mmCIF file of C-alpha atoms and ligand atoms in Angstrom:
data_model
loop_
_atom_site.group_PDB
_atom_site.id
_atom_site.type_symbol
_atom_site.label_atom_id
_atom_site.label_comp_id
_atom_site.label_asym_id
_atom_site.label_seq_id
_atom_site.Cartn_x
_atom_site.Cartn_y
_atom_site.Cartn_z
ATOM 1 C CA UNK A 1 -13.782 -8.135 9.499
ATOM 2 C CA UNK A 2 -13.399 -4.488 10.363
ATOM 3 C CA UNK A 3 -10.971 -1.791 8.736
ATOM 4 C CA UNK A 4 -9.116 -1.881 12.478
ATOM 5 C CA UNK A 5 -8.932 -5.727 12.236
ATOM 6 C CA UNK A 6 -7.652 -5.802 8.843
ATOM 7 C CA UNK A 7 -4.794 -3.070 9.640
ATOM 8 C CA UNK A 8 -3.359 -3.330 12.705
ATOM 9 C CA UNK A 9 -0.946 -1.184 12.743
ATOM 10 C CA UNK A 10 1.386 -3.002 15.332
ATOM 11 C CA UNK A 11 1.561 -6.054 13.039
ATOM 12 C CA UNK A 12 3.887 -4.457 10.816
ATOM 13 C CA UNK A 13 7.032 -5.632 11.898
ATOM 14 C CA UNK A 14 10.667 -5.782 10.319
ATOM 15 C CA UNK A 15 10.932 -7.714 7.509
ATOM 16 C CA UNK A 16 12.090 -11.206 8.358
ATOM 17 C CA UNK A 17 14.846 -12.813 6.749
ATOM 18 C CA UNK A 18 14.109 -14.841 3.649
ATOM 19 C CA UNK A 19 13.581 -18.693 4.008
ATOM 20 C CA UNK A 20 15.446 -20.027 1.319
ATOM 21 C CA UNK A 21 17.819 -18.314 -1.583
ATOM 22 C CA UNK A 22 16.102 -17.527 -4.713
ATOM 23 C CA UNK A 23 18.761 -17.356 -7.338
ATOM 24 C CA UNK A 24 17.181 -17.548 -10.848
ATOM 25 C CA UNK A 25 16.558 -13.884 -10.952
ATOM 26 C CA UNK A 26 18.892 -13.343 -14.457
ATOM 27 C CA UNK A 27 15.900 -15.107 -16.497
ATOM 28 C CA UNK A 28 13.202 -13.197 -15.594
ATOM 29 C CA UNK A 29 12.012 -11.408 -18.654
ATOM 30 C CA UNK A 30 11.309 -7.805 -19.033
ATOM 31 C CA UNK A 31 9.716 -5.406 -20.772
ATOM 32 C CA UNK A 32 9.756 -1.276 -21.030
ATOM 33 C CA UNK A 33 7.323 0.641 -19.675
ATOM 34 C CA UNK A 34 7.031 3.897 -22.210
ATOM 35 C CA UNK A 35 10.733 3.962 -22.548
ATOM 36 C CA UNK A 36 14.136 2.810 -21.224
ATOM 37 C CA UNK A 37 13.859 4.555 -18.272
ATOM 38 C CA UNK A 38 11.608 2.492 -16.908
ATOM 39 C CA UNK A 39 12.310 -1.401 -17.341
ATOM 40 C CA UNK A 40 10.249 -4.282 -15.423
ATOM 41 C CA UNK A 41 10.196 -7.872 -15.188
ATOM 42 C CA UNK A 42 7.353 -9.314 -17.051
ATOM 43 C CA UNK A 43 5.722 -11.044 -13.662
ATOM 44 C CA UNK A 44 5.068 -8.371 -10.801
ATOM 45 C CA UNK A 45 3.970 -9.143 -7.411
ATOM 46 C CA UNK A 46 0.496 -8.712 -6.681
ATOM 47 C CA UNK A 47 0.337 -7.661 -2.584
ATOM 48 C CA UNK A 48 -4.379 -7.620 -2.828
ATOM 49 C CA UNK A 49 -4.123 -10.399 -0.648
ATOM 50 C CA UNK A 50 -1.299 -9.585 1.302
ATOM 51 C CA UNK A 51 -3.398 -6.540 2.609
ATOM 52 C CA UNK A 52 -5.662 -9.536 3.874
ATOM 53 C CA UNK A 53 -8.908 -7.599 3.042
ATOM 54 C CA UNK A 54 -11.534 -9.717 1.420
ATOM 55 C CA UNK A 55 -8.817 -12.400 1.152
ATOM 56 C CA UNK A 56 -9.550 -13.707 4.463
ATOM 57 C CA UNK A 57 -6.860 -11.874 6.751
ATOM 58 C CA UNK A 58 -3.331 -11.106 6.486
ATOM 59 C CA UNK A 59 -0.179 -12.989 7.875
ATOM 60 C CA UNK A 60 2.063 -10.211 8.124
ATOM 61 C CA UNK A 61 5.287 -12.461 8.444
ATOM 62 C CA UNK A 62 4.465 -14.372 5.408
ATOM 63 C CA UNK A 63 4.150 -11.321 3.463
ATOM 64 C CA UNK A 64 7.299 -10.189 4.187
ATOM 65 C CA UNK A 65 9.068 -13.232 3.197
ATOM 66 C CA UNK A 66 6.952 -13.065 0.263
ATOM 67 C CA UNK A 67 8.363 -9.959 -0.811
ATOM 68 C CA UNK A 68 11.939 -11.356 -0.630
ATOM 69 C CA UNK A 69 11.198 -14.025 -2.279
ATOM 70 C CA UNK A 70 9.407 -11.909 -5.382
ATOM 71 C CA UNK A 71 12.871 -9.929 -5.629
ATOM 72 C CA UNK A 72 14.981 -12.901 -5.235
ATOM 73 C CA UNK A 73 13.034 -14.499 -8.106
ATOM 74 C CA UNK A 74 14.032 -11.034 -10.453
ATOM 75 C CA UNK A 75 10.481 -9.432 -9.751
ATOM 76 C CA UNK A 76 11.406 -5.737 -9.641
ATOM 77 C CA UNK A 77 7.879 -4.661 -9.857
ATOM 78 C CA UNK A 78 5.130 -4.641 -7.302
ATOM 79 C CA UNK A 79 1.930 -3.610 -7.550
ATOM 80 C CA UNK A 80 -0.068 -2.576 -4.208
ATOM 81 C CA UNK A 81 -3.295 -0.151 -3.555
ATOM 82 C CA UNK A 82 -4.199 1.958 -0.624
ATOM 83 C CA UNK A 83 -7.611 -0.409 -0.416
ATOM 84 C CA UNK A 84 -6.024 -3.393 -0.145
ATOM 85 C CA UNK A 85 -5.906 -3.636 3.672
ATOM 86 C CA UNK A 86 -6.737 -0.382 4.046
ATOM 87 C CA UNK A 87 -3.241 0.722 4.296
ATOM 88 C CA UNK A 88 -1.277 -2.657 5.376
ATOM 89 C CA UNK A 89 -0.232 -3.790 2.148
ATOM 90 C CA UNK A 90 1.591 -0.294 0.810
ATOM 91 C CA UNK A 91 2.881 -0.355 4.760
ATOM 92 C CA UNK A 92 3.978 -4.066 4.121
ATOM 93 C CA UNK A 93 5.459 -3.162 0.799
ATOM 94 C CA UNK A 94 7.183 0.509 2.234
ATOM 95 C CA UNK A 95 8.950 -1.516 5.186
ATOM 96 C CA UNK A 96 10.041 -4.228 2.912
ATOM 97 C CA UNK A 97 11.314 -2.082 0.660
ATOM 98 C CA UNK A 98 13.329 0.353 2.804
ATOM 99 C CA UNK A 99 15.459 -2.386 4.321
ATOM 100 C CA UNK A 100 18.913 -2.760 2.586
ATOM 101 C CA UNK A 101 18.461 0.052 0.140
ATOM 102 C CA UNK A 102 16.090 -2.134 -2.216
ATOM 103 C CA UNK A 103 13.819 0.502 -2.810
ATOM 104 C CA UNK A 104 16.164 2.438 -5.458
ATOM 105 C CA UNK A 105 15.682 -1.280 -7.542
ATOM 106 C CA UNK A 106 12.151 -2.026 -7.182
ATOM 107 C CA UNK A 107 9.530 -0.181 -9.051
ATOM 108 C CA UNK A 108 6.698 0.464 -6.903
ATOM 109 C CA UNK A 109 2.687 0.941 -8.860
ATOM 110 C CA UNK A 110 0.460 2.043 -6.628
ATOM 111 C CA UNK A 111 -3.270 3.151 -7.114
ATOM 112 C CA UNK A 112 -5.850 5.624 -5.874
ATOM 113 C CA UNK A 113 -9.533 6.967 -6.303
ATOM 114 C CA UNK A 114 -11.172 4.466 -3.934
ATOM 115 C CA UNK A 115 -12.096 5.891 -0.727
ATOM 116 C CA UNK A 116 -13.678 4.025 2.414
ATOM 117 C CA UNK A 117 -15.540 4.295 5.839
ATOM 118 C CA UNK A 118 -16.086 1.628 8.131
ATOM 119 C CA UNK A 119 -14.195 -1.077 5.258
ATOM 120 C CA UNK A 120 -17.207 -0.003 2.971
ATOM 121 C CA UNK A 121 -15.310 1.678 -0.273
ATOM 122 C CA UNK A 122 -16.649 4.108 -2.662
ATOM 123 C CA UNK A 123 -14.963 5.787 -5.866
ATOM 124 C CA UNK A 124 -13.602 9.280 -5.568
ATOM 125 C CA UNK A 125 -11.395 10.556 -8.317
ATOM 126 C CA UNK A 126 -11.754 14.143 -7.549
ATOM 127 C CA UNK A 127 -8.278 15.795 -7.595
ATOM 128 C CA UNK A 128 -8.650 16.762 -3.724
ATOM 129 C CA UNK A 129 -9.067 13.224 -2.706
ATOM 130 C CA UNK A 130 -5.742 12.391 -5.195
ATOM 131 C CA UNK A 131 -3.764 15.226 -3.975
ATOM 132 C CA UNK A 132 -4.265 13.802 -0.132
ATOM 133 C CA UNK A 133 -4.202 10.208 -1.120
ATOM 134 C CA UNK A 134 -0.531 10.481 -3.057
ATOM 135 C CA UNK A 135 0.693 12.302 0.234
ATOM 136 C CA UNK A 136 -0.603 9.138 2.300
ATOM 137 C CA UNK A 137 0.470 6.210 -0.142
ATOM 138 C CA UNK A 138 4.151 8.442 0.145
ATOM 139 C CA UNK A 139 3.995 8.072 3.834
ATOM 140 C CA UNK A 140 3.233 4.153 4.082
ATOM 141 C CA UNK A 141 5.151 3.174 1.417
ATOM 142 C CA UNK A 142 8.479 5.134 3.061
ATOM 143 C CA UNK A 143 9.442 6.506 -0.092
ATOM 144 C CA UNK A 144 8.996 10.334 -1.652
ATOM 145 C CA UNK A 145 8.540 9.060 -5.403
ATOM 146 C CA UNK A 146 5.741 6.591 -6.498
ATOM 147 C CA UNK A 147 7.011 4.734 -10.267
ATOM 148 C CA UNK A 148 3.750 4.440 -11.633
ATOM 149 C CA UNK A 149 0.443 5.640 -9.830
ATOM 150 C CA UNK A 150 -3.202 4.318 -11.176
ATOM 151 C CA UNK A 151 -6.437 5.572 -11.235
ATOM 152 C CA UNK A 152 -7.762 2.814 -9.946
ATOM 153 C CA UNK A 153 -11.417 2.841 -10.861
ATOM 154 C CA UNK A 154 -12.965 5.542 -12.958
ATOM 155 C CA UNK A 155 -15.349 7.887 -11.017
ATOM 156 C CA UNK A 156 -18.813 8.377 -12.904
ATOM 157 C CA UNK A 157 -18.868 11.920 -10.793
ATOM 158 C CA UNK A 158 -15.701 13.197 -11.428
ATOM 159 C CA UNK A 159 -14.946 13.874 -15.230
ATOM 160 C CA UNK A 160 -11.941 12.107 -16.466
ATOM 161 C CA UNK A 161 -10.537 15.544 -17.571
ATOM 162 C CA UNK A 162 -10.536 16.697 -14.026
ATOM 163 C CA UNK A 163 -9.267 13.417 -12.540
ATOM 164 C CA UNK A 164 -6.326 13.447 -15.443
ATOM 165 C CA UNK A 165 -5.286 17.215 -14.566
ATOM 166 C CA UNK A 166 -4.686 15.757 -10.900
ATOM 167 C CA UNK A 167 -2.222 13.171 -12.200
ATOM 168 C CA UNK A 168 -0.701 15.390 -14.457
ATOM 169 C CA UNK A 169 0.308 17.872 -11.564
ATOM 170 C CA UNK A 170 1.534 14.745 -9.811
ATOM 171 C CA UNK A 171 3.940 14.354 -12.561
ATOM 172 C CA UNK A 172 4.771 17.492 -13.192
ATOM 173 C CA UNK A 173 5.792 17.850 -9.161
ATOM 174 C CA UNK A 174 7.715 14.951 -9.123
ATOM 175 C CA UNK A 175 5.862 13.016 -6.898
ATOM 176 C CA UNK A 176 5.209 10.413 -9.564
ATOM 177 C CA UNK A 177 7.321 8.575 -12.283
ATOM 178 C CA UNK A 178 4.393 7.221 -14.799
ATOM 179 C CA UNK A 179 0.983 7.436 -14.879
ATOM 180 C CA UNK A 180 -1.833 4.446 -15.397
ATOM 181 C CA UNK A 181 -5.313 3.647 -15.745
ATOM 182 C CA UNK A 182 -6.846 0.913 -14.123
ATOM 183 C CA UNK A 183 -10.545 -0.454 -15.467
ATOM 184 C CA UNK A 184 -11.008 2.073 -17.773
ATOM 185 C CA UNK A 185 -12.237 1.204 -21.278
ATOM 186 C CA UNK A 186 -10.659 2.658 -24.464
ATOM 187 C CA UNK A 187 -12.535 5.871 -24.824
ATOM 188 C CA UNK A 188 -11.681 6.195 -20.928
ATOM 189 C CA UNK A 189 -8.655 6.089 -21.565
ATOM 190 C CA UNK A 190 -8.599 8.166 -24.572
ATOM 191 C CA UNK A 191 -10.009 10.896 -22.523
ATOM 192 C CA UNK A 192 -7.640 10.655 -19.935
ATOM 193 C CA UNK A 193 -4.597 11.076 -22.317
ATOM 194 C CA UNK A 194 -5.807 13.929 -23.855
ATOM 195 C CA UNK A 195 -5.008 15.698 -20.630
ATOM 196 C CA UNK A 196 -2.248 13.309 -19.451
ATOM 197 C CA UNK A 197 0.180 10.572 -20.514
ATOM 198 C CA UNK A 198 -0.383 7.249 -19.768
ATOM 199 C CA UNK A 199 2.078 4.443 -19.893
ATOM 200 C CA UNK A 200 0.143 1.429 -18.433
ATOM 201 C CA UNK A 201 -3.438 0.174 -18.354
ATOM 202 C CA UNK A 202 -4.259 -2.219 -15.571
ATOM 203 C CA UNK A 203 -7.339 -4.059 -16.263
ATOM 204 C CA UNK A 204 -8.333 -7.881 -15.969
ATOM 205 C CA UNK A 205 -7.046 -10.682 -17.987
ATOM 206 C CA UNK A 206 -6.192 -14.152 -17.878
ATOM 207 C CA UNK A 207 -7.278 -17.170 -19.671
ATOM 208 C CA UNK A 208 -11.159 -17.056 -18.558
ATOM 209 C CA UNK A 209 -11.483 -13.242 -18.299
ATOM 210 C CA UNK A 210 -10.636 -12.265 -21.954
ATOM 211 C CA UNK A 211 -13.293 -9.374 -22.513
ATOM 212 C CA UNK A 212 -10.091 -7.026 -23.020
ATOM 213 C CA UNK A 213 -9.647 -8.605 -26.271
ATOM 214 C CA UNK A 214 -12.526 -6.665 -28.179
ATOM 215 C CA UNK A 215 -11.235 -3.713 -27.640
ATOM 216 C CA UNK A 216 -8.750 -2.838 -25.050
ATOM 217 C CA UNK A 217 -6.053 -5.198 -25.689
ATOM 218 C CA UNK A 218 -5.443 -3.654 -29.785
ATOM 219 C CA UNK A 219 -5.885 -0.887 -28.148
ATOM 220 C CA UNK A 220 -3.007 -0.904 -25.698
ATOM 221 C CA UNK A 221 -0.615 -2.656 -28.319
ATOM 222 C CA UNK A 222 -1.450 0.141 -31.163
ATOM 223 C CA UNK A 223 -0.619 2.696 -28.624
ATOM 224 C CA UNK A 224 1.977 1.678 -27.127
ATOM 225 C CA UNK A 225 0.545 1.156 -23.650
ATOM 226 C CA UNK A 226 1.856 -1.906 -21.425
ATOM 227 C CA UNK A 227 -0.768 -4.056 -20.116
ATOM 228 C CA UNK A 228 -0.768 -5.011 -16.421
ATOM 229 C CA UNK A 229 -2.991 -7.879 -16.465
ATOM 230 C CA UNK A 230 -4.758 -8.703 -13.415
ATOM 231 C CA UNK A 231 -6.101 -11.840 -11.576
ATOM 232 C CA UNK A 232 -3.305 -13.785 -13.917
ATOM 233 C CA UNK A 233 -4.012 -16.837 -12.152
ATOM 234 C CA UNK A 234 -7.996 -15.911 -11.907
ATOM 235 C CA UNK A 235 -7.952 -15.487 -8.133
ATOM 236 C CA UNK A 236 -5.964 -18.849 -7.761
ATOM 237 C CA UNK A 237 -8.581 -21.296 -9.993
ATOM 238 C CA UNK A 238 -5.816 -21.233 -12.496
ATOM 239 C CA UNK A 239 -3.079 -22.219 -9.787
ATOM 240 C CA UNK A 240 -4.182 -26.352 -10.070
ATOM 241 C CA UNK A 241 -4.588 -26.514 -6.193
ATOM 242 C CA UNK A 242 -8.127 -26.370 -5.779
ATOM 243 C CA UNK A 243 -11.217 -28.911 -6.180
ATOM 244 C CA UNK A 244 -14.735 -29.101 -5.564
ATOM 245 C CA UNK A 245 -14.206 -29.213 -1.643
ATOM 246 C CA UNK A 246 -12.122 -26.400 -1.426
ATOM 247 C CA UNK A 247 -13.501 -23.800 0.741
ATOM 248 C CA UNK A 248 -12.582 -20.241 1.633
ATOM 249 C CA UNK A 249 -12.474 -18.702 5.255
ATOM 250 C CA UNK A 250 -13.881 -15.362 6.620
ATOM 251 C CA UNK A 251 -14.245 -12.462 4.256
ATOM 252 C CA UNK A 252 -12.777 -14.245 1.186
ATOM 253 C CA UNK A 253 -13.958 -12.708 -1.975
ATOM 254 C CA UNK A 254 -14.301 -16.668 -3.285
ATOM 255 C CA UNK A 255 -17.148 -16.995 -1.198
ATOM 256 C CA UNK A 256 -19.259 -14.357 -3.420
ATOM 257 C CA UNK A 257 -17.162 -14.887 -6.804
ATOM 258 C CA UNK A 258 -19.740 -17.032 -9.591
ATOM 259 C CA UNK A 259 -16.943 -18.518 -10.936
ATOM 260 C CA UNK A 260 -16.618 -20.049 -7.346
ATOM 261 C CA UNK A 261 -20.216 -21.317 -6.922
ATOM 262 C CA UNK A 262 -21.599 -24.790 -8.175
ATOM 263 C CA UNK A 263 -22.719 -25.959 -10.336
ATOM 264 C CA UNK A 264 -19.998 -23.279 -12.229
ATOM 265 C CA UNK A 265 -17.289 -23.952 -10.196
ATOM 266 C CA UNK A 266 -16.992 -27.684 -11.216
ATOM 267 C CA UNK A 267 -17.253 -26.377 -14.949
ATOM 268 C CA UNK A 268 -14.252 -24.309 -14.318
ATOM 269 C CA UNK A 269 -12.544 -26.745 -12.321
ATOM 270 C CA UNK A 270 -12.740 -29.351 -15.465
ATOM 271 C CA UNK A 271 -11.420 -26.448 -17.613
ATOM 272 C CA UNK A 272 -8.444 -26.761 -15.415
ATOM 273 C CA UNK A 273 -7.704 -29.918 -15.095
ATOM 274 C CA UNK A 274 -8.066 -30.348 -19.170
ATOM 275 C CA UNK A 275 -5.560 -27.390 -19.488
ATOM 276 C CA UNK A 276 -3.358 -28.932 -16.791
ATOM 277 C CA UNK A 277 -3.422 -32.590 -18.925
ATOM 278 C CA UNK A 278 -2.373 -30.338 -22.120
ATOM 279 C CA UNK A 279 0.480 -28.200 -20.329
ATOM 280 C CA UNK A 280 1.872 -31.623 -19.370
ATOM 281 C CA UNK A 281 1.786 -33.521 -22.363
ATOM 282 C CA UNK A 282 2.868 -30.777 -24.752
ATOM 283 C CA UNK A 283 4.967 -28.515 -22.716
ATOM 284 C CA UNK A 284 6.059 -30.457 -19.350
ATOM 285 C CA UNK A 285 4.347 -27.745 -17.426
ATOM 286 C CA UNK A 286 1.587 -27.522 -15.117
ATOM 287 C CA UNK A 287 -1.539 -25.442 -15.414
ATOM 288 C CA UNK A 288 -0.474 -22.663 -13.439
ATOM 289 C CA UNK A 289 2.579 -22.028 -15.799
ATOM 290 C CA UNK A 290 0.701 -22.041 -18.731
ATOM 291 C CA UNK A 291 -2.013 -19.743 -17.599
ATOM 292 C CA UNK A 292 0.730 -17.168 -16.925
ATOM 293 C CA UNK A 293 2.916 -18.040 -19.919
ATOM 294 C CA UNK A 294 -0.569 -17.406 -22.082
ATOM 295 C CA UNK A 295 -0.878 -14.211 -20.540
ATOM 296 C CA UNK A 296 2.709 -13.374 -21.448
ATOM 297 C CA UNK A 297 1.829 -14.552 -25.241
ATOM 298 C CA UNK A 298 -0.595 -12.076 -25.754
ATOM 299 C CA UNK A 299 1.179 -8.702 -26.490
ATOM 300 C CA UNK A 300 2.841 -6.144 -24.269
ATOM 301 C CA UNK A 301 1.907 -7.793 -21.257
ATOM 302 C CA UNK A 302 2.913 -7.828 -17.235
ATOM 303 C CA UNK A 303 0.973 -10.625 -15.142
ATOM 304 C CA UNK A 304 0.069 -9.403 -12.132
ATOM 305 C CA UNK A 305 0.944 -12.758 -10.087
ATOM 306 C CA UNK A 306 -0.910 -12.277 -6.286
ATOM 307 C CA UNK A 307 0.908 -14.156 -3.819
ATOM 308 C CA UNK A 308 1.139 -14.050 0.244
ATOM 309 C CA UNK A 309 3.374 -17.084 0.371
ATOM 310 C CA UNK A 310 7.412 -17.295 -1.088
ATOM 311 C CA UNK A 311 6.638 -20.482 -2.413
ATOM 312 C CA UNK A 312 3.584 -19.863 -3.684
ATOM 313 C CA UNK A 313 6.131 -17.641 -6.482
ATOM 314 C CA UNK A 314 8.473 -21.059 -6.714
ATOM 315 C CA UNK A 315 6.779 -21.832 -10.095
ATOM 316 C CA UNK A 316 8.251 -18.723 -11.964
ATOM 317 C CA UNK A 317 11.566 -20.602 -13.451
ATOM 318 C CA UNK A 318 8.452 -22.525 -15.252
ATOM 319 C CA UNK A 319 7.183 -19.809 -16.610
ATOM 320 C CA UNK A 320 10.493 -18.631 -18.789
ATOM 321 C CA UNK A 321 12.133 -19.703 -21.781
ATOM 322 C CA UNK A 322 9.150 -20.955 -23.667
ATOM 323 C CA UNK A 323 5.985 -19.845 -25.613
ATOM 324 C CA UNK A 324 3.501 -20.558 -26.624
ATOM 325 C CA UNK A 325 2.541 -21.280 -30.484
ATOM 326 C CA UNK A 326 -0.975 -20.512 -32.832
ATOM 327 C CA UNK A 327 -1.693 -24.097 -32.768
ATOM 328 C CA UNK A 328 -1.605 -24.319 -28.678
ATOM 329 C CA UNK A 329 -3.213 -21.172 -28.166
ATOM 330 C CA UNK A 330 -6.351 -22.523 -30.446
ATOM 331 C CA UNK A 331 -6.187 -25.920 -28.361
ATOM 332 C CA UNK A 332 -6.565 -23.971 -25.122
ATOM 333 C CA UNK A 333 -9.505 -21.729 -26.981
ATOM 334 C CA UNK A 334 -11.038 -25.290 -27.711
ATOM 335 C CA UNK A 335 -11.013 -26.446 -24.266
ATOM 336 C CA UNK A 336 -12.051 -23.724 -22.176
ATOM 337 C CA UNK A 337 -14.982 -23.103 -25.098
ATOM 338 C CA UNK A 338 -15.952 -26.988 -24.297
ATOM 339 C CA UNK A 339 -15.816 -27.244 -20.694
ATOM 340 C CA UNK A 340 -16.975 -23.876 -19.512
ATOM 341 C CA UNK A 341 -20.710 -23.670 -20.986
ATOM 342 C CA UNK A 342 -21.846 -20.774 -18.182
ATOM 343 C CA UNK A 343 -19.001 -18.309 -18.345
ATOM 344 C CA UNK A 344 -18.790 -15.132 -15.767
ATOM 345 C CA UNK A 345 -16.674 -12.513 -15.992
ATOM 346 C CA UNK A 346 -14.927 -10.439 -13.579
ATOM 347 C CA UNK A 347 -18.041 -7.888 -12.951
ATOM 348 C CA UNK A 348 -18.649 -8.783 -9.353
ATOM 349 C CA UNK A 349 -15.044 -6.821 -8.249
ATOM 350 C CA UNK A 350 -16.115 -3.307 -9.425
ATOM 351 C CA UNK A 351 -16.837 -1.410 -6.511
ATOM 352 C CA UNK A 352 -19.924 1.002 -5.430
ATOM 353 C CA UNK A 353 -19.620 3.982 -7.665
ATOM 354 C CA UNK A 354 -20.842 6.713 -5.233
ATOM 355 C CA UNK A 355 -20.787 6.775 -1.060
ATOM 356 C CA UNK A 356 -24.355 6.258 -1.175
ATOM 357 C CA UNK A 357 -24.160 3.272 -3.542
ATOM 358 C CA UNK A 358 -21.838 2.004 -0.876
ATOM 359 C CA UNK A 359 -24.137 2.529 2.017
ATOM 360 C CA UNK A 360 -26.575 -0.133 0.775
ATOM 361 C CA UNK A 361 -24.076 -2.331 -0.800
HETATM 362 N N1 NAP B 401 -6.525 -2.993 -10.377
HETATM 363 C C1 NAP B 401 -7.480 -3.370 -9.850
HETATM 364 O O1 NAP B 401 -9.182 -3.530 -9.761
HETATM 365 C C2 NAP B 401 -6.548 -4.983 -9.662
HETATM 366 C C3 NAP B 401 -7.888 -5.602 -8.861
HETATM 367 C C4 NAP B 401 -7.699 -7.169 -8.091
HETATM 368 C C5 NAP B 401 -6.407 -7.260 -8.505
HETATM 369 N N2 NAP B 401 -5.294 -6.314 -8.981
HETATM 370 C C6 NAP B 401 -3.832 -6.503 -8.665
HETATM 371 O O2 NAP B 401 -3.191 -7.736 -9.415
HETATM 372 C C7 NAP B 401 -3.074 -8.706 -8.542
HETATM 373 C C8 NAP B 401 -3.255 -10.209 -9.135
HETATM 374 O O3 NAP B 401 -4.604 -10.626 -8.889
HETATM 375 P P1 NAP B 401 -5.199 -11.677 -7.388
HETATM 376 O O4 NAP B 401 -4.297 -11.569 -6.693
HETATM 377 O O5 NAP B 401 -6.728 -10.582 -7.790
HETATM 378 O O6 NAP B 401 -5.367 -12.935 -8.176
HETATM 379 P P2 NAP B 401 -4.316 -13.639 -8.984
HETATM 380 O O7 NAP B 401 -2.764 -13.491 -9.159
HETATM 381 O O8 NAP B 401 -5.318 -14.218 -10.115
HETATM 382 O O9 NAP B 401 -4.722 -15.103 -7.828
HETATM 383 C C9 NAP B 401 -4.139 -14.899 -6.252
HETATM 384 C C10 NAP B 401 -4.157 -15.896 -5.435
HETATM 385 O O10 NAP B 401 -3.986 -16.907 -6.300
HETATM 386 C C11 NAP B 401 -3.124 -18.264 -5.125
HETATM 387 N N3 NAP B 401 -2.188 -18.271 -5.763
HETATM 388 C C12 NAP B 401 -0.848 -17.757 -5.884
HETATM 389 N N4 NAP B 401 0.023 -18.461 -6.334
HETATM 390 C C13 NAP B 401 -0.350 -19.854 -6.133
HETATM 391 C C14 NAP B 401 0.316 -21.144 -6.170
HETATM 392 N N5 NAP B 401 1.558 -21.423 -6.741
HETATM 393 N N6 NAP B 401 -0.373 -22.400 -5.997
HETATM 394 C C15 NAP B 401 -1.828 -22.109 -5.576
HETATM 395 N N7 NAP B 401 -1.948 -20.943 -5.458
HETATM 396 C C16 NAP B 401 -1.761 -19.534 -5.638
HETATM 397 C C17 NAP B 401 -3.254 -17.716 -4.009
HETATM 398 O O11 NAP B 401 -4.678 -17.542 -3.447
HETATM 399 P P3 NAP B 401 -4.360 -18.672 -2.027
HETATM 400 O O12 NAP B 401 -3.343 -18.017 -0.789
HETATM 401 O O13 NAP B 401 -5.798 -18.186 -1.114
HETATM 402 O O14 NAP B 401 -4.123 -20.096 -2.460
HETATM 403 C C18 NAP B 401 -3.241 -15.930 -4.518
HETATM 404 O O15 NAP B 401 -3.497 -15.065 -3.187
HETATM 405 C C19 NAP B 401 -3.406 -8.469 -7.073
HETATM 406 O O16 NAP B 401 -2.769 -8.422 -5.935
HETATM 407 C C20 NAP B 401 -3.750 -6.651 -7.065
HETATM 408 O O17 NAP B 401 -2.299 -6.054 -6.962
HETATM 409 C C21 NAP B 401 -5.788 -5.350 -9.328
#
């Protein structure tokens, strides 16, 4: 899909009326992000799929209804990025929140540091790029401040200190309220924090992708950073809806995601099936609820839940009001280890590091 196809400006319409009421908002767990001035729901709406790019296209009306459903469920944090649909996801979020004065009640997290041309992306976290990007995001989001601004990916060409300096200036200018980093390791995060205060870190984290447990998660716990865990459902794998017959259309990234290729796909499906049986037997819950609960029970986390249809958020109520004890976590580990004999991480998602690399990718 080209950038133009992914971002048809005339598709951005007025938000549709909610399809039905969601009134369970009061029950959602919350967490302070760096202090009492920023309190977020522990489930945030992820909008990559809403942008369409790498998810087989965007359904704008459904996207508006999903944002409405999310806020009705009590979600007050929406994660987006300029690159999601090359501006489209931010525009949808901005338009949806502009209605009914909802902007003030919702925290917007967006990102910078990726550049694109003809739908080919590469990293660029230079101060000049960041200064331009923030203004473009503010415009698309129909707002004059961003609540949490993340560096999307580290740029090997630009020293982290220079990038951090650009973020510090945005904070000083009042264009952003808080800083986050994404896909940075512990050492890179430490360097960034020497120059500018960081409140959140946004790494991949779910039952199947646990690389951060070695270093970044303990570091976040010790440093007071909140972890916005992305891919909490492992790109839908942990929803429980998939089978070996599941196919993905168009530019859907799961057509190349190594977890979704056979024979490995069947190993992951077997793990999902065993986890689903475990969740039902012990908690009366689905594997989807178990997967999100597990993320929330690992520390100071927020689960980023990617959704593009309102009904995909119906299970939120199933996630609240219980927790996993240590024996349950050990049994989950055993199931995962026994069923997935050739595990693979989320590394395939890393964008090209430079423009030159992007051209050959
Ligand atoms: N910082 C970064 O580099 C980075 C990278 C990745 C993601 N993120 C953020 O994290 C968010 C979440 O990650 P993600 O979207 O990649 O993955 P995810 O949340 O693990 O999975 C999202 C997908 O799961 C499926 N799904 C969700 N709810 C479902 C339900 N109730 N039943 C069945 N299927 C369901 C949907 O796919 P179908 O509609 O196809 O079924 C949805 O698009 C993103 O949207 C984005 O905001 C950040």
